[in-house]
PDB file of C-alpha atoms in Angstrom:
ATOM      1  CA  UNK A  29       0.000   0.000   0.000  1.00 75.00           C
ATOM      2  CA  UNK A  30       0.978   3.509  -0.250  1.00 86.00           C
ATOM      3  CA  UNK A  31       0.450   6.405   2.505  1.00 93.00           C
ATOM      4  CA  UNK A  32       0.015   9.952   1.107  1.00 96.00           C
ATOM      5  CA  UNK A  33       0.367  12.975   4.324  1.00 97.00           C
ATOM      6  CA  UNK A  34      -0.766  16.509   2.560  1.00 97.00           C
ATOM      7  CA  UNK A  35       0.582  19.357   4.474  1.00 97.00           C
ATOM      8  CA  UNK A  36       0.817  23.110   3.941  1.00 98.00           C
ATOM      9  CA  UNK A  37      -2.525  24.392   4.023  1.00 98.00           C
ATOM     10  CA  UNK A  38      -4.085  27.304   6.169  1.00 98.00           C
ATOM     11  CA  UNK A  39      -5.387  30.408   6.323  1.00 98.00           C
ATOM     12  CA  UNK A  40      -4.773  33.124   3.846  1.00 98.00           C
ATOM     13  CA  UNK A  41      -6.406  36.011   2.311  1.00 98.00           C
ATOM     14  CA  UNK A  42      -7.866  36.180  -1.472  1.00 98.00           C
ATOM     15  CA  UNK A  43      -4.991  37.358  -3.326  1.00 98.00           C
ATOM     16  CA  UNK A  44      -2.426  35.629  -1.601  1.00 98.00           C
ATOM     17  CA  UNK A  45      -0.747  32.473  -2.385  1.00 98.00           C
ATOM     18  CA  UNK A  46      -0.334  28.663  -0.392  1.00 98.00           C
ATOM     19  CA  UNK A  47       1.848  25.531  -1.461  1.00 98.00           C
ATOM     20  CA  UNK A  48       0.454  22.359  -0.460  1.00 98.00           C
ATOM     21  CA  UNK A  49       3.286  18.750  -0.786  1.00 98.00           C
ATOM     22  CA  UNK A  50       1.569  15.389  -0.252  1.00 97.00           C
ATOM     23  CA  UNK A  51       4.713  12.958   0.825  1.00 96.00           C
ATOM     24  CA  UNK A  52       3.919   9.736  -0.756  1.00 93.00           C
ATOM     25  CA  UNK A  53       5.664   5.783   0.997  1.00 90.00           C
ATOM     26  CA  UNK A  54       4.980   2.312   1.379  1.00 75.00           C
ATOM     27  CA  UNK A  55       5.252   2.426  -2.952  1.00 68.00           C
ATOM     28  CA  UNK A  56       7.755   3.095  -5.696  1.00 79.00           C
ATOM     29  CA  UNK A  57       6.502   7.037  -6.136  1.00 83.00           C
ATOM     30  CA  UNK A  58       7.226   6.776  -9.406  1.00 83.00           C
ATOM     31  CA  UNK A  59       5.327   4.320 -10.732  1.00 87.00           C
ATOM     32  CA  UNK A  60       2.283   6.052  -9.880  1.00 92.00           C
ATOM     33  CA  UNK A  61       0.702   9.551 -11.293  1.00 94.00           C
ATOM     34  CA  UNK A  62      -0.549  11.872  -8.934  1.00 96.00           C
ATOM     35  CA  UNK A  63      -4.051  14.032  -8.643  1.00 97.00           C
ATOM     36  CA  UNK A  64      -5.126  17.053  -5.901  1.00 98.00           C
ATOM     37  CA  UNK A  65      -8.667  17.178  -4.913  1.00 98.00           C
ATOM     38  CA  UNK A  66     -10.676  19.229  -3.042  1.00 98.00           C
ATOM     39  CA  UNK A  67     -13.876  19.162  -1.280  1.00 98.00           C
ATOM     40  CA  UNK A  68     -15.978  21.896   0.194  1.00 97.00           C
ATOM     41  CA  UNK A  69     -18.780  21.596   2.878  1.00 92.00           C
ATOM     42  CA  UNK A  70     -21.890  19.775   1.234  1.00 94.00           C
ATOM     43  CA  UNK A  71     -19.985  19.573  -2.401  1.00 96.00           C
ATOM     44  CA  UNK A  72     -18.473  16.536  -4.219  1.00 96.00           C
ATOM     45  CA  UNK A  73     -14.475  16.460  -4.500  1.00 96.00           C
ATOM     46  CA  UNK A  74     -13.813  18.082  -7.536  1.00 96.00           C
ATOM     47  CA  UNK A  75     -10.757  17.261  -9.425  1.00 97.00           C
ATOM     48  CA  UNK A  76      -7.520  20.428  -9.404  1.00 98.00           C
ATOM     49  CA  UNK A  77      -4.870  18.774 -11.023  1.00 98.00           C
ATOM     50  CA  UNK A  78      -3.104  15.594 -12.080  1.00 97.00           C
ATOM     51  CA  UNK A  79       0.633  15.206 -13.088  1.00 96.00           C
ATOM     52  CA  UNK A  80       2.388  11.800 -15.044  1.00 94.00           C
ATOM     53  CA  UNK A  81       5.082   9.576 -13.640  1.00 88.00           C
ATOM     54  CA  UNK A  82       7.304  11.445 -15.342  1.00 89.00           C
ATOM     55  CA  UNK A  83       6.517  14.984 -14.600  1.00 92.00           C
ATOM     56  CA  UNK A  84       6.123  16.118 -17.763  1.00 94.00           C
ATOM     57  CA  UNK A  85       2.666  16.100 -18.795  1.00 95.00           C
ATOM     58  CA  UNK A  86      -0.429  17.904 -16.333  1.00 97.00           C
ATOM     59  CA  UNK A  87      -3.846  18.118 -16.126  1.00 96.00           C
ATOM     60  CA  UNK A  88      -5.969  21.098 -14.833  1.00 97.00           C
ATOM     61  CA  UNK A  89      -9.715  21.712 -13.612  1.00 97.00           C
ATOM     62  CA  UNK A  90     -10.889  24.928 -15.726  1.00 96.00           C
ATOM     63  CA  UNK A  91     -11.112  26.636 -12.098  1.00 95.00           C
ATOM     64  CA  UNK A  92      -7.760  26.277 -10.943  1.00 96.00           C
ATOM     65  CA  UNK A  93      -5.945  26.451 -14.802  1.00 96.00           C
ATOM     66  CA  UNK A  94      -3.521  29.755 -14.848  1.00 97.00           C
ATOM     67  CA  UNK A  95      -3.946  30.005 -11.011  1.00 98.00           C
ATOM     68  CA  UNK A  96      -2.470  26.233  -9.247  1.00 98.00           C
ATOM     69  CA  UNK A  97       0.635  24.554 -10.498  1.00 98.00           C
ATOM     70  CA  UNK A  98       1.157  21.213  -9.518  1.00 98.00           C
ATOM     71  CA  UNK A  99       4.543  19.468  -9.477  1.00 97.00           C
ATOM     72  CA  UNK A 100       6.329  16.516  -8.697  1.00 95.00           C
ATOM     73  CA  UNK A 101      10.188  15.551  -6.929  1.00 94.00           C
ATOM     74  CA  UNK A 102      10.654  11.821  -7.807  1.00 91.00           C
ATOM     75  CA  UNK A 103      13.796  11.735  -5.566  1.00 91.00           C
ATOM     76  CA  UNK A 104      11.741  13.289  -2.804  1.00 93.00           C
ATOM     77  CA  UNK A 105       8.414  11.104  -3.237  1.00 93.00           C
ATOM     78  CA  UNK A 106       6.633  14.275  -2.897  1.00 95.00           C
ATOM     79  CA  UNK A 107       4.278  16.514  -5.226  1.00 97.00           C
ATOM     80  CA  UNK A 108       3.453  19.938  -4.857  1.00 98.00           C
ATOM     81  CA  UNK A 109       0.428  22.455  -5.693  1.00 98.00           C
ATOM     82  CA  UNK A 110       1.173  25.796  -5.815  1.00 98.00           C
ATOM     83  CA  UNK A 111      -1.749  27.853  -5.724  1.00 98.00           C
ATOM     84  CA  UNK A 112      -1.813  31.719  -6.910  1.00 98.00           C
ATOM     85  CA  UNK A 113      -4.167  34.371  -6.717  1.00 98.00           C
ATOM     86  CA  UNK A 114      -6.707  32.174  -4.393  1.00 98.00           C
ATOM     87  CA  UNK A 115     -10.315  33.214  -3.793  1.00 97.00           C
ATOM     88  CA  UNK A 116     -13.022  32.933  -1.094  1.00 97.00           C
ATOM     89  CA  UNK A 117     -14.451  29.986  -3.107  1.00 96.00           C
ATOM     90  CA  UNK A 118     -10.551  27.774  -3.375  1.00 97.00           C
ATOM     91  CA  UNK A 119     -11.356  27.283   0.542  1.00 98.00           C
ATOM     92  CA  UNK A 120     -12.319  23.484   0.865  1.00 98.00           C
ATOM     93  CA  UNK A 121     -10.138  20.551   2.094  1.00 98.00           C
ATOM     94  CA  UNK A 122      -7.590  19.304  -0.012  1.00 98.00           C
ATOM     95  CA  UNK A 123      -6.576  16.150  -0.974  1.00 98.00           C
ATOM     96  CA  UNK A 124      -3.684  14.434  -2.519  1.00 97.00           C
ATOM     97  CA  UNK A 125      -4.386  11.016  -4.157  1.00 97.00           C
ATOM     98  CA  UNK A 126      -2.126   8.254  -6.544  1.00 95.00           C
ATOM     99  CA  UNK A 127      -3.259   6.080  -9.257  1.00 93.00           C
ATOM    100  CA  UNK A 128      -1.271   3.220 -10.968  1.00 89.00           C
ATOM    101  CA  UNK A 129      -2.027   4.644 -14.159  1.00 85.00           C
ATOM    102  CA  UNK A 130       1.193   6.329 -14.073  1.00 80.00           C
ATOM    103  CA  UNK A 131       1.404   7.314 -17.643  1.00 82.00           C
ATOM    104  CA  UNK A 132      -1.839   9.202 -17.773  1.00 86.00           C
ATOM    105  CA  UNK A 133      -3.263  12.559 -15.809  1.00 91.00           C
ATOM    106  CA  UNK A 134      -7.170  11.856 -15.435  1.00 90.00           C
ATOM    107  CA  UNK A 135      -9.690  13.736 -12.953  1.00 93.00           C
ATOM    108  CA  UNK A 136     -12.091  10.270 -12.275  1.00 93.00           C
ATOM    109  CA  UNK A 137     -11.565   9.766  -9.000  1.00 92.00           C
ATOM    110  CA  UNK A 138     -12.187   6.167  -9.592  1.00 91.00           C
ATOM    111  CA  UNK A 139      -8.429   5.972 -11.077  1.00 93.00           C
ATOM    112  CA  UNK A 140      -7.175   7.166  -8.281  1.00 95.00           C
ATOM    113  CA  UNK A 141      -6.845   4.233  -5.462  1.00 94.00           C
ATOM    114  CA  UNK A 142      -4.713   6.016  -2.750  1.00 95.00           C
ATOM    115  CA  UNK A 143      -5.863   9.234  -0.452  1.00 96.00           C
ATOM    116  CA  UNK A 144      -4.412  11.532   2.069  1.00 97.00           C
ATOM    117  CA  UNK A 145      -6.382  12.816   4.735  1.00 97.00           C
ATOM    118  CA  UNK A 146      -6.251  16.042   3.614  1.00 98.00           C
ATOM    119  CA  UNK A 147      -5.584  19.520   4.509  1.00 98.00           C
ATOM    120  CA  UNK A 148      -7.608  22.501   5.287  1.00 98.00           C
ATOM    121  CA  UNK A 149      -7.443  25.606   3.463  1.00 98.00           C
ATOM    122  CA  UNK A 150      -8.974  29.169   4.178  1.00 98.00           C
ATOM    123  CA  UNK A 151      -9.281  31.942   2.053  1.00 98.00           C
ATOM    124  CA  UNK A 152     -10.576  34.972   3.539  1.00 97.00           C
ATOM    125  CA  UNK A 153     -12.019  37.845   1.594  1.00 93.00           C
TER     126      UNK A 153
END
């Protein structure tokens, strides 16, 4: 199995900017792509972003595109979403998940058979 621990979210206000890393073990990191997720209060989790094996191909909600960039550190076994410009409605819980379908970047979150627990972040306005 693999164990996924998001950290770096918090309180901020709309404008301002938050990087979130998910530390991935228990698997070869690489072999698996990665996704971020959020969920707000009473709303489905929504698919951000998704990022290959390799690092170099990404996938972006229409919300988040131009705003979040997600990343990846092989050697590390972490990923990263920087997020830019955030708004009142960015602030939900955010997750980091894997899926062995390293080669691709999809937002179903049936690929995706690995979750953190997720971390909270607020955007004031």
């Amino acid at each position: 199995q693999m164990q996924l621990v998001e950290s770096g979210g918090g309180l901020v206000q709309a404008g301002g900017s938050l990087t979130l890393s998910c530390a991935a073990s228990g698997r070869t990191f690489s072999s698996y792509a990665m996704g971020w997720f959020r969920q707000a209060p009473g709303k489905e989790r929504e698919f951000e972003a998704a990022i290959n094996w390799a690092g170099d191909s990404t996938n972006y909600a229409d919300s988040v595109k131009g705003r979040f960039t997600i990343s990846r550190v092989n050697a590390k076994n972490t990923v990263y979403l920087q997020m830019n410009s955030l708004k009142p409605e960015d602030t939900a819980v955010y997750y980091c998940a894997a899926s062995s379908s390293s080669r691709y970047t999809s937002g179903r979150v049936p690929v995706y058979g690995y979750w953190g627990q997720g971390t909270q972040v607020t955007v004031s306005s």
